[in-house]
Coordinates of C-alpha atoms in Angstrom, one line a residue:
Chain A
X75 CA 13.4 -6.0 62.5
X76 CA 13.4 -3.5 59.7
X77 CA 10.5 -1.2 59.4
X78 CA 11.6 0.3 56.1
X79 CA 13.9 -0.8 53.2
X80 CA 15.7 2.5 53.8
X81 CA 17.5 0.9 56.6
X82 CA 19.2 -1.6 54.3
X83 CA 22.1 0.5 53.1
X84 CA 24.5 -0.9 50.4
X85 CA 26.8 2.0 50.0
X86 CA 27.2 5.3 51.8
X87 CA 29.4 8.4 51.3
X88 CA 28.6 11.3 53.5
X89 CA 24.9 12.0 53.1
X90 CA 24.9 10.1 49.8
X91 CA 23.7 6.6 50.2
X92 CA 22.5 3.7 48.2
X93 CA 19.8 1.9 50.1
X94 CA 17.4 -0.9 49.2
X95 CA 14.6 1.5 48.4
X96 CA 16.6 3.3 45.7
X97 CA 18.0 0.0 44.4
X98 CA 14.6 -1.7 44.1
X99 CA 13.2 1.4 42.6
X100 CA 15.9 1.4 39.9
X101 CA 15.2 -2.3 39.4
X102 CA 11.5 -1.6 38.9
X103 CA 12.3 1.3 36.6
X104 CA 14.5 -0.9 34.5
X105 CA 11.9 -3.6 34.3
X106 CA 9.1 -1.2 33.4
X107 CA 11.1 0.7 30.9
X108 CA 12.8 -2.2 29.2
X109 CA 9.6 -4.3 29.3
X110 CA 7.7 -1.4 27.7
X111 CA 10.4 -1.0 25.1
X112 CA 10.5 -4.7 24.2
X113 CA 6.7 -5.0 23.9
X114 CA 6.1 -1.7 22.1
X115 CA 8.9 -2.4 19.6
X116 CA 6.7 -4.7 17.7
X117 CA 3.5 -2.8 18.0
X118 CA 1.2 -3.0 15.0
X119 CA -1.1 -0.3 13.9
X120 CA -3.3 -2.8 12.1
X121 CA -6.2 -4.8 13.3
X122 CA -4.1 -7.9 14.2
X123 CA -2.0 -7.5 17.3
X124 CA -0.1 -9.5 19.9
X125 CA -1.4 -10.6 23.3
X126 CA 1.0 -8.2 25.1
X127 CA 0.0 -5.3 23.0
X128 CA -3.6 -6.0 23.7
X129 CA -2.8 -6.2 27.5
X130 CA -0.9 -2.9 27.5
X131 CA -3.6 -1.2 25.4
X132 CA -6.2 -2.4 27.9
X133 CA -4.2 -1.1 30.8
X134 CA -3.4 2.3 29.3
X135 CA -6.9 2.9 27.9
X136 CA -8.4 1.7 31.3
X137 CA -6.2 4.3 33.1
X138 CA -7.4 7.0 30.6
X139 CA -11.0 6.0 31.1
X140 CA -10.6 6.3 34.9
X141 CA -8.9 9.7 34.6
X142 CA -11.8 10.8 32.4
X143 CA -14.4 9.6 34.8
X144 CA -12.9 11.5 37.6
X145 CA -13.6 14.7 35.6
X146 CA -10.4 15.5 33.6
X147 CA -11.6 16.0 30.1
X148 CA -8.1 15.6 28.5
X149 CA -6.8 12.3 29.9
X150 CA -3.8 12.2 27.6
X151 CA -2.4 15.3 29.3
X152 CA -2.4 13.7 32.8
X153 CA -1.7 10.1 31.6
X154 CA 2.1 10.4 32.0
X155 CA 1.9 11.5 35.6
X156 CA -1.1 9.6 36.9
X157 CA -0.5 6.5 34.9
X158 CA 3.1 6.3 36.1
X159 CA 2.0 6.7 39.7
X160 CA -0.5 3.8 39.3
X161 CA 2.0 1.6 37.4
X162 CA 4.8 2.2 39.8
X163 CA 2.8 1.5 42.9
X164 CA 1.1 -1.5 41.4
X165 CA 4.3 -2.9 40.1
X166 CA 6.1 -2.5 43.4
X167 CA 3.2 -4.3 45.1
X168 CA 3.0 -7.1 42.5
X169 CA 6.7 -7.8 42.8
X170 CA 6.3 -8.8 46.5
X171 CA 5.8 -12.3 45.2
X172 CA 9.5 -12.4 44.4
X173 CA 11.5 -13.7 47.4
X174 CA 14.0 -11.2 48.8
X175 CA 12.2 -8.3 47.3
X176 CA 11.0 -5.4 49.4
X177 CA 8.6 -2.9 47.9
X178 CA 10.0 0.6 47.7
X179 CA 6.5 1.8 48.6
X180 CA 7.0 0.2 52.0
X181 CA 9.4 3.1 52.7
X182 CA 7.9 6.3 54.0
X183 CA 10.6 8.2 52.1
X184 CA 9.2 6.8 48.8
X185 CA 5.6 7.5 49.6
X186 CA 6.5 10.9 50.9
X187 CA 8.4 11.6 47.7
X188 CA 5.3 10.5 45.6
X189 CA 3.0 12.6 47.8
X190 CA 5.3 15.5 47.4
X191 CA 5.2 15.0 43.6
X192 CA 1.4 15.1 43.9
X193 CA 1.7 18.2 46.1
X194 CA 3.7 19.9 43.4
X195 CA 1.7 18.6 40.5
X196 CA -1.6 19.8 41.7
X197 CA -0.7 23.5 41.7
X198 CA 1.3 22.9 38.5
X199 CA -1.6 21.6 36.6
X200 CA -4.0 24.1 38.3
X201 CA -1.9 27.1 37.3
X202 CA -1.4 25.6 33.8
X203 CA -5.1 25.3 33.3
X204 CA -6.4 28.5 35.0
X205 CA -3.5 30.8 35.3
X206 CA -1.7 31.9 38.6
X207 CA -4.3 34.4 39.8
X208 CA -7.3 32.2 39.2
X209 CA -5.5 29.3 40.9
X210 CA -4.4 31.4 44.0
X211 CA -7.9 32.8 44.2
X212 CA -9.2 29.3 44.8
X213 CA -7.5 29.3 48.3
X214 CA -9.6 32.2 49.4
X215 CA -12.9 30.7 48.3
X216 CA -15.6 31.0 49.5
X217 CA -14.1 33.7 51.9
X218 CA -10.7 34.9 52.9
X219 CA -11.0 33.2 56.3
X220 CA -10.8 29.9 54.5
X221 CA -7.2 30.5 53.4
X222 CA -5.4 28.8 56.3
X223 CA -7.8 26.0 56.3
X224 CA -7.3 25.4 52.6
X225 CA -3.5 25.5 53.1
X226 CA -3.8 23.1 56.0
X227 CA -6.0 20.9 53.8
X228 CA -3.4 20.8 51.1
X229 CA -0.6 19.8 53.5
X230 CA -2.6 17.3 55.4
X231 CA -3.9 15.5 52.4
X232 CA -0.4 15.2 51.1
X233 CA 0.7 13.8 54.4
X234 CA -2.3 11.5 54.4
X235 CA -1.4 10.2 50.9
X236 CA 2.1 9.4 52.0
X237 CA 1.2 7.8 55.3
X238 CA -1.8 5.8 53.9
X239 CA 0.3 4.1 51.2
X240 CA 3.3 3.6 53.6
X241 CA 1.1 2.2 56.3
X242 CA -0.7 -0.3 54.0
X243 CA 2.4 -1.5 52.3
X244 CA 4.6 -1.7 55.4
X245 CA 1.9 -3.4 57.3
X246 CA 1.5 -6.0 54.6
X247 CA 5.2 -6.8 54.7
X248 CA 5.2 -6.7 58.5
X249 CA 2.2 -9.1 58.8
X250 CA 3.8 -11.5 56.4
X251 CA 7.1 -11.3 58.4
X252 CA 5.3 -11.9 61.7
X253 CA 3.1 -14.7 60.3
X254 CA 6.2 -16.4 58.9
X255 CA 7.5 -16.8 62.4
X256 CA 4.2 -18.1 63.8
X257 CA 2.7 -20.2 61.0
X258 CA 5.2 -20.7 58.3
X259 CA 3.1 -22.8 55.9
X260 CA -0.3 -21.7 54.7
X261 CA -1.0 -18.3 56.2
X262 CA 1.9 -16.4 54.7
X263 CA 0.7 -17.4 51.2
X264 CA -2.8 -16.3 51.9
X265 CA -1.5 -13.0 53.4
X266 CA 0.7 -12.5 50.3
X267 CA -2.3 -12.9 48.1
X268 CA -4.2 -10.5 50.3
X269 CA -1.2 -8.2 50.2
X270 CA -1.3 -8.2 46.4
X271 CA -4.9 -7.2 46.5
X272 CA -4.2 -4.5 49.0
X273 CA -1.3 -3.3 46.9
X274 CA -3.5 -3.0 43.8
X275 CA -6.2 -1.3 45.8
X276 CA -3.7 1.2 47.2
X277 CA -2.3 1.9 43.8
X278 CA -5.8 2.6 42.5
X279 CA -6.6 4.8 45.6
X280 CA -3.3 6.7 45.4
X281 CA -3.6 7.5 41.7
X282 CA -7.3 8.2 41.8
X283 CA -6.9 10.6 44.8
X284 CA -4.1 12.4 42.9
X285 CA -6.4 12.6 39.9
X286 CA -9.2 14.0 42.1
X287 CA -6.9 16.6 43.6
X288 CA -5.7 17.7 40.1
X289 CA -9.3 17.7 38.9
X290 CA -10.3 19.9 41.9
X291 CA -7.5 22.3 41.2
X292 CA -8.2 22.5 37.5
X293 CA -12.0 22.8 38.0
X294 CA -12.1 24.9 41.1
X295 CA -15.2 26.8 40.3
X296 CA -17.2 23.6 40.3
X297 CA -18.8 22.4 43.6
X298 CA -16.6 20.1 45.7
X299 CA -16.4 16.4 44.6
X300 CA -17.9 13.8 46.7
X301 CA -15.4 11.0 45.9
X302 CA -12.8 12.8 47.9
X303 CA -14.7 12.5 51.2
X304 CA -15.6 8.9 50.4
X305 CA -12.1 7.8 49.6
X306 CA -10.5 9.7 52.5
X307 CA -12.9 8.1 54.9
Chain B
X239 CA 14.4 7.0 61.3
X240 CA 11.5 6.7 58.9
X241 CA 12.2 9.8 57.0
X242 CA 15.4 10.1 54.9
X243 CA 15.5 13.3 53.0
X244 CA 18.1 12.1 50.6
X245 CA 16.0 9.1 49.7
X246 CA 12.9 11.3 49.3
X247 CA 14.7 13.6 46.9
X248 CA 16.2 10.6 45.1
X249 CA 12.9 8.8 44.9
X250 CA 11.2 12.0 43.6
X251 CA 13.8 12.3 41.0
X252 CA 13.5 8.6 40.2
X253 CA 9.8 9.1 39.8
X254 CA 10.1 11.9 37.3
X255 CA 12.7 9.9 35.3
X256 CA 10.2 7.0 35.3
X257 CA 7.5 9.3 34.1
X258 CA 9.7 10.4 31.2
X259 CA 10.6 6.8 30.5
X260 CA 7.0 5.6 30.6
X261 CA 6.0 8.5 28.3
X262 CA 8.8 7.7 25.9
X263 CA 8.5 3.9 25.8
X264 CA 4.9 3.1 26.7
X265 CA 2.3 5.8 26.4
X266 CA 3.5 7.4 23.2
X267 CA 3.8 4.1 21.2
X268 CA 0.5 2.8 22.5
X269 CA -1.3 6.1 21.8
X270 CA 0.3 6.2 18.4
X271 CA -0.8 2.6 17.6
X272 CA -4.3 3.3 18.8
X273 CA -4.6 6.6 16.9
X274 CA -3.2 5.0 13.8
X275 CA -5.7 2.1 14.1
X276 CA -8.6 4.5 14.7
X277 CA -7.5 6.6 11.7
X278 CA -7.2 3.5 9.6
X279 CA -10.7 2.3 10.7
X280 CA -12.1 5.7 10.1
X281 CA -10.5 5.8 6.6
X282 CA -11.9 2.3 5.9
X283 CA -15.3 3.3 7.1
X284 CA -15.3 6.5 5.1
X285 CA -14.1 4.5 2.1
X286 CA -16.9 2.0 2.6
X287 CA -19.4 4.8 2.8
X288 CA -18.0 6.4 -0.3
X289 CA -18.2 3.0 -2.1
X290 CA -21.7 2.4 -0.8
X291 CA -22.7 5.8 -2.1
X292 CA -21.1 5.2 -5.4
X293 CA -22.7 1.7 -5.6
X294 CA -26.0 3.3 -4.8
X295 CA -25.5 5.9 -7.5
X296 CA -24.5 3.3 -10.0
X297 CA -27.5 1.2 -9.1
X298 CA -29.8 4.1 -9.6
X299 CA -28.1 4.8 -12.9
X300 CA -28.4 1.2 -14.0
X301 CA -32.0 1.2 -13.0
X302 CA -32.6 4.3 -14.9
X303 CA -30.9 2.9 -17.9
X304 CA -32.9 -0.4 -17.6
X305 CA -36.1 1.6 -17.6
X306 CA -35.0 3.6 -20.6
X307 CA -34.0 0.4 -22.3
X308 CA -37.4 -1.2 -21.5
X309 CA -39.1 1.8 -22.9
X310 CA -37.0 1.8 -26.1
X311 CA -37.6 -1.9 -26.5
X312 CA -41.3 -1.5 -26.1
X313 CA -41.3 1.3 -28.6
X314 CA -39.2 -0.7 -31.1
X315 CA -41.4 -3.7 -30.6
X316 CA -44.6 -1.7 -31.3
X317 CA -42.9 -0.2 -34.4
X318 CA -41.7 -3.6 -35.6
X319 CA -45.2 -5.0 -35.1
X320 CA -46.8 -2.2 -37.0
X321 CA -44.3 -2.5 -39.8
X322 CA -44.8 -6.3 -39.9
X323 CA -48.6 -5.8 -40.0
X324 CA -48.3 -3.3 -42.8
X325 CA -45.9 -5.6 -44.7
X326 CA -48.4 -8.5 -44.3
X327 CA -51.2 -6.4 -45.6
X328 CA -49.1 -5.3 -48.5
X329 CA -48.1 -8.9 -49.3
X330 CA -51.7 -10.0 -49.0
X331 CA -52.8 -7.3 -51.4
X332 CA -50.1 -8.2 -53.8
X333 CA -51.1 -11.8 -53.6
X334 CA -54.7 -10.9 -54.2
X335 CA -53.8 -8.8 -57.1
X336 CA -51.6 -11.6 -58.5
X337 CA -54.4 -14.1 -58.0
X338 CA -56.9 -11.8 -59.6
X339 CA -54.6 -11.3 -62.5
X340 CA -54.0 -15.0 -62.9
X341 CA -57.7 -15.6 -62.7
X342 CA -58.3 -13.0 -65.4
X343 CA -55.6 -14.5 -67.6
X344 CA -57.1 -17.9 -67.0
X345 CA -60.5 -16.7 -68.0
X346 CA -59.0 -15.1 -71.1
X347 CA -57.3 -18.3 -72.0
X348 CA -60.5 -20.2 -71.5
X349 CA -62.3 -17.7 -73.7
X350 CA -59.7 -18.1 -76.3
X351 CA -59.8 -21.8 -76.1
X352 CA -63.6 -21.7 -76.4
X353 CA -63.4 -19.5 -79.4
X354 CA -60.8 -21.7 -81.0
X355 CA -63.0 -24.7 -80.2
X356 CA -66.0 -23.0 -81.8
X357 CA -64.0 -22.3 -84.9
X358 CA -62.7 -25.8 -85.1
X359 CA -66.2 -27.2 -84.6
X360 CA -67.4 -24.8 -87.3
X361 CA -64.8 -26.0 -89.7
X362 CA -65.3 -29.6 -88.9
X363 CA -69.0 -29.3 -89.1
X364 CA -68.8 -27.5 -92.4
X365 CA -66.6 -30.3 -93.8
X366 CA -68.8 -32.9 -92.4
X367 CA -71.9 -31.3 -93.7
X368 CA -70.4 -30.9 -97.1
X369 CA -69.3 -34.5 -97.0
X370 CA -72.7 -35.7 -95.9
X371 CA -74.5 -33.5 -98.4
X372 CA -72.3 -34.7 -101.2
X373 CA -72.7 -38.3 -100.3
X374 CA -76.5 -37.9 -99.8
X375 CA -76.9 -36.0 -103.1
X376 CA -74.7 -38.4 -105.0
X377 CA -76.4 -41.4 -103.5
X378 CA -80.0 -40.2 -104.0
X379 CA -80.0 -38.0 -107.1
X380 CA -76.6 -38.7 -108.5
X381 CA -75.9 -34.9 -108.6
X382 CA -73.0 -33.0 -107.1
X383 CA -73.3 -30.6 -104.2
X384 CA -72.1 -27.7 -106.4
X385 CA -74.7 -28.5 -109.0
X386 CA -77.4 -28.6 -106.4
X387 CA -76.1 -25.4 -104.9
X388 CA -76.3 -23.6 -108.3
X389 CA -79.8 -25.0 -108.8
X390 CA -81.0 -23.7 -105.5
X391 CA -79.4 -20.3 -106.2
X392 CA -81.0 -20.0 -109.6
X393 CA -84.3 -21.0 -108.1
X394 CA -84.0 -18.4 -105.4
X395 CA -83.2 -15.7 -108.0
X396 CA -86.3 -16.6 -110.0
X397 CA -88.4 -16.7 -106.9
X398 CA -87.4 -13.2 -105.8
X399 CA -90.4 -11.0 -105.0
X400 CA -91.1 -8.0 -107.2
X401 CA -89.9 -5.5 -104.6
X402 CA -86.6 -7.3 -104.3
X403 CA -86.2 -7.5 -108.0
X404 CA -86.8 -3.7 -108.2
X405 CA -84.3 -3.0 -105.5
X406 CA -81.7 -5.0 -107.2
X407 CA -82.4 -3.5 -110.6
X408 CA -82.3 0.0 -109.4
X409 CA -79.1 -0.7 -107.6
X410 CA -77.6 -2.2 -110.8
X411 CA -78.6 0.9 -112.7
X412 CA -77.0 3.2 -110.3
X413 CA -73.8 1.3 -110.5
X414 CA -71.5 1.2 -113.4
X415 CA -69.7 -1.9 -112.4
X416 CA -71.0 -5.4 -113.4
X417 CA -72.8 -7.9 -111.2
X418 CA -70.4 -10.0 -109.4
X419 CA -71.1 -13.7 -108.7
X420 CA -68.8 -15.2 -106.1
X421 CA -68.5 -18.9 -105.5
X422 CA -66.3 -21.1 -103.4
X423 CA -65.7 -23.4 -106.3
X424 CA -65.1 -23.0 -110.0
X425 CA -68.4 -23.2 -112.0
X426 CA -68.7 -25.5 -114.9
X427 CA -69.7 -23.9 -118.2
X428 CA -73.2 -25.3 -117.8
X429 CA -73.6 -23.9 -114.4
X430 CA -72.3 -20.6 -115.6
X431 CA -74.9 -20.5 -118.4
X432 CA -77.6 -21.5 -116.1
X433 CA -76.7 -18.8 -113.6
X434 CA -76.2 -16.2 -116.3
X435 CA -79.6 -17.1 -117.7
X436 CA -81.3 -16.8 -114.4
X437 CA -79.7 -13.4 -113.7
X438 CA -80.5 -12.0 -117.0
X439 CA -84.0 -13.3 -116.6
X440 CA -84.4 -11.6 -113.3
X441 CA -82.4 -8.3 -113.8
X442 CA -82.5 -7.8 -117.5
X443 CA -80.7 -8.9 -120.6
X444 CA -78.2 -6.1 -120.5
X445 CA -76.7 -7.1 -117.2
X446 CA -73.0 -7.5 -117.2
X447 CA -71.9 -10.5 -115.1
X448 CA -68.5 -11.3 -113.7
X449 CA -67.7 -14.6 -112.0
X450 CA -65.2 -14.8 -109.2
X451 CA -64.0 -17.7 -107.1
X452 CA -63.6 -16.9 -103.4
X453 CA -62.5 -19.5 -100.9
X454 CA -63.4 -17.2 -98.0
X455 CA -67.0 -17.7 -98.8
X456 CA -68.2 -20.5 -96.7
X457 CA -69.4 -23.1 -99.1
X458 CA -71.9 -21.0 -101.1
X459 CA -72.7 -18.7 -103.9
X460 CA -73.7 -15.1 -103.8
X461 CA -74.6 -12.2 -106.1
X462 CA -73.6 -8.7 -105.2
X463 CA -74.3 -5.4 -106.9
X464 CA -73.8 -1.9 -105.5
X465 CA -74.1 -3.0 -101.9
X466 CA -77.1 -5.4 -102.5
X467 CA -76.7 -9.2 -102.2
X468 CA -78.6 -12.4 -103.0
X469 CA -76.9 -15.5 -101.7
X470 CA -77.2 -19.0 -100.6
X471 CA -74.6 -20.3 -98.2
X472 CA -74.2 -23.1 -95.7
X473 CA -73.2 -20.3 -93.3
X474 CA -76.8 -19.7 -92.2
X475 CA -77.2 -23.4 -91.2
X476 CA -73.8 -23.3 -89.5
X477 CA -74.8 -20.2 -87.6
X478 CA -77.9 -22.0 -86.4
X479 CA -75.9 -25.0 -85.5
X480 CA -73.4 -22.8 -83.6
X481 CA -76.2 -21.2 -81.6
X482 CA -77.5 -24.6 -80.6
X483 CA -74.0 -25.8 -79.6
X484 CA -73.4 -22.6 -77.6
X485 CA -76.6 -23.1 -75.7
X486 CA -75.7 -26.7 -75.0
X487 CA -72.2 -25.6 -73.7
X488 CA -73.7 -22.9 -71.5
X489 CA -76.1 -25.4 -70.0
X490 CA -73.2 -27.8 -69.3
X491 CA -71.1 -25.0 -67.7
X492 CA -73.9 -24.1 -65.3
X493 CA -74.4 -27.7 -64.3
X494 CA -70.6 -28.0 -63.6
X495 CA -70.6 -24.8 -61.6
X496 CA -73.4 -26.1 -59.4
X497 CA -71.6 -29.4 -59.1
X498 CA -68.4 -27.8 -57.6
X499 CA -68.6 -28.0 -53.7
X500 CA -68.6 -24.6 -52.0
X501 CA -65.8 -24.2 -49.3
X502 CA -68.1 -23.3 -46.4
X503 CA -71.6 -24.2 -47.5
X504 CA -73.5 -27.4 -47.4
X505 CA -72.7 -30.0 -50.0
X506 CA -74.8 -29.4 -53.1
X507 CA -77.2 -32.0 -54.4
X508 CA -75.9 -33.8 -57.5
X509 CA -78.2 -33.6 -60.4
X510 CA -78.3 -36.2 -63.1
X511 CA -77.6 -34.9 -66.6

């Protein structure tokens, strides 16, 4: 039994390989990009607009609203990164209803890659907002002794991000696979529906946590935010 | 193995490409559409505000104009009323004047008519009196009116008082012209003799006498000398008759005036004539 779509390799040359994770990711990327292109091609700037335009506008403005609520005052600046995180994770979960499809987020490599992106993005946005010195200073706050703990915190939360998403997605696929062998009729459908819900929740958690980390890095002087503890718990 | 470093790198790369794709095909068009719409709505709202302000301004202006118009109308109305009143007064005055003038003219006409009537009555009366007198004298004494007139004149000359005679004589002496005897008719030789005799008897034998016929004299005979006169004429009787007729007419006018009903008073009593 496969634990990860990484194990399904279509083509390999040395260390270069084309596994199911990459292929499904490309598929998702194509669907998202082409779908967006098709829908936004006929966008109207007037008061009358299509159903799809309304839907996409609701999604995008909803994401912007969430980013703003977390504490980032300029949501448009972070929309590209955080919005894409959410859309990618959500789309890869939603597509589990397609038979034969395996979510790329069920691979630890993908979740680790996304977590690494967050790990890079947090200091990037922090430095961009405050400057190098101010950002680095935040690691020795409130005292110099806190430096190793802050560094450990950075690494551990990145690891936690990767493992949380991988665990949830992989477990969903595993449970469905196991249930299919035991009760092949009703339960897998219920569990698929539950998996969709879990996937959406995970997409929300992943992107919100990334937003919170970025917010913490860009607003380091402010007291620590409670939502981090609540969500990580 | 759960970790595959190549896949991690590839997925990270894929993710950044996806970020770019999403920015390019999703976020930017959506943001653009929303911004454009917001701008359009803001423009429409600003436009509406401007129009509202303009409408308000126009309304105020119209209100102001209406008030001004009302004021002007009221002023014009007052002026027109005053002018109409003045014109009415003027026309009434003119009408009163015209009525007064007409009334005066009518009264004048009435007076003229009355005068003409009097003259006509006088003439008629004179003719009638002469006619009656002639007829009466002819019937009763078989004498003509002229004869009788000369007789009466002669008798009056002879019956003159001493004082009167002296006055006439002195007047005759002062004058160089002769005594003039005027009659309305031509005297017969007998009448002339009788008259001449009576004069000479009264005023003296040397008196120069001249006879003249004057139709203006109302049916009579008169003697004049240097402003003094002795006469007999029917004019005295006629004057008396005229006075009587005048009184009668006046009385009749008064009765008629009382008989005319007054416009607002009680109806007058009718009096039998």
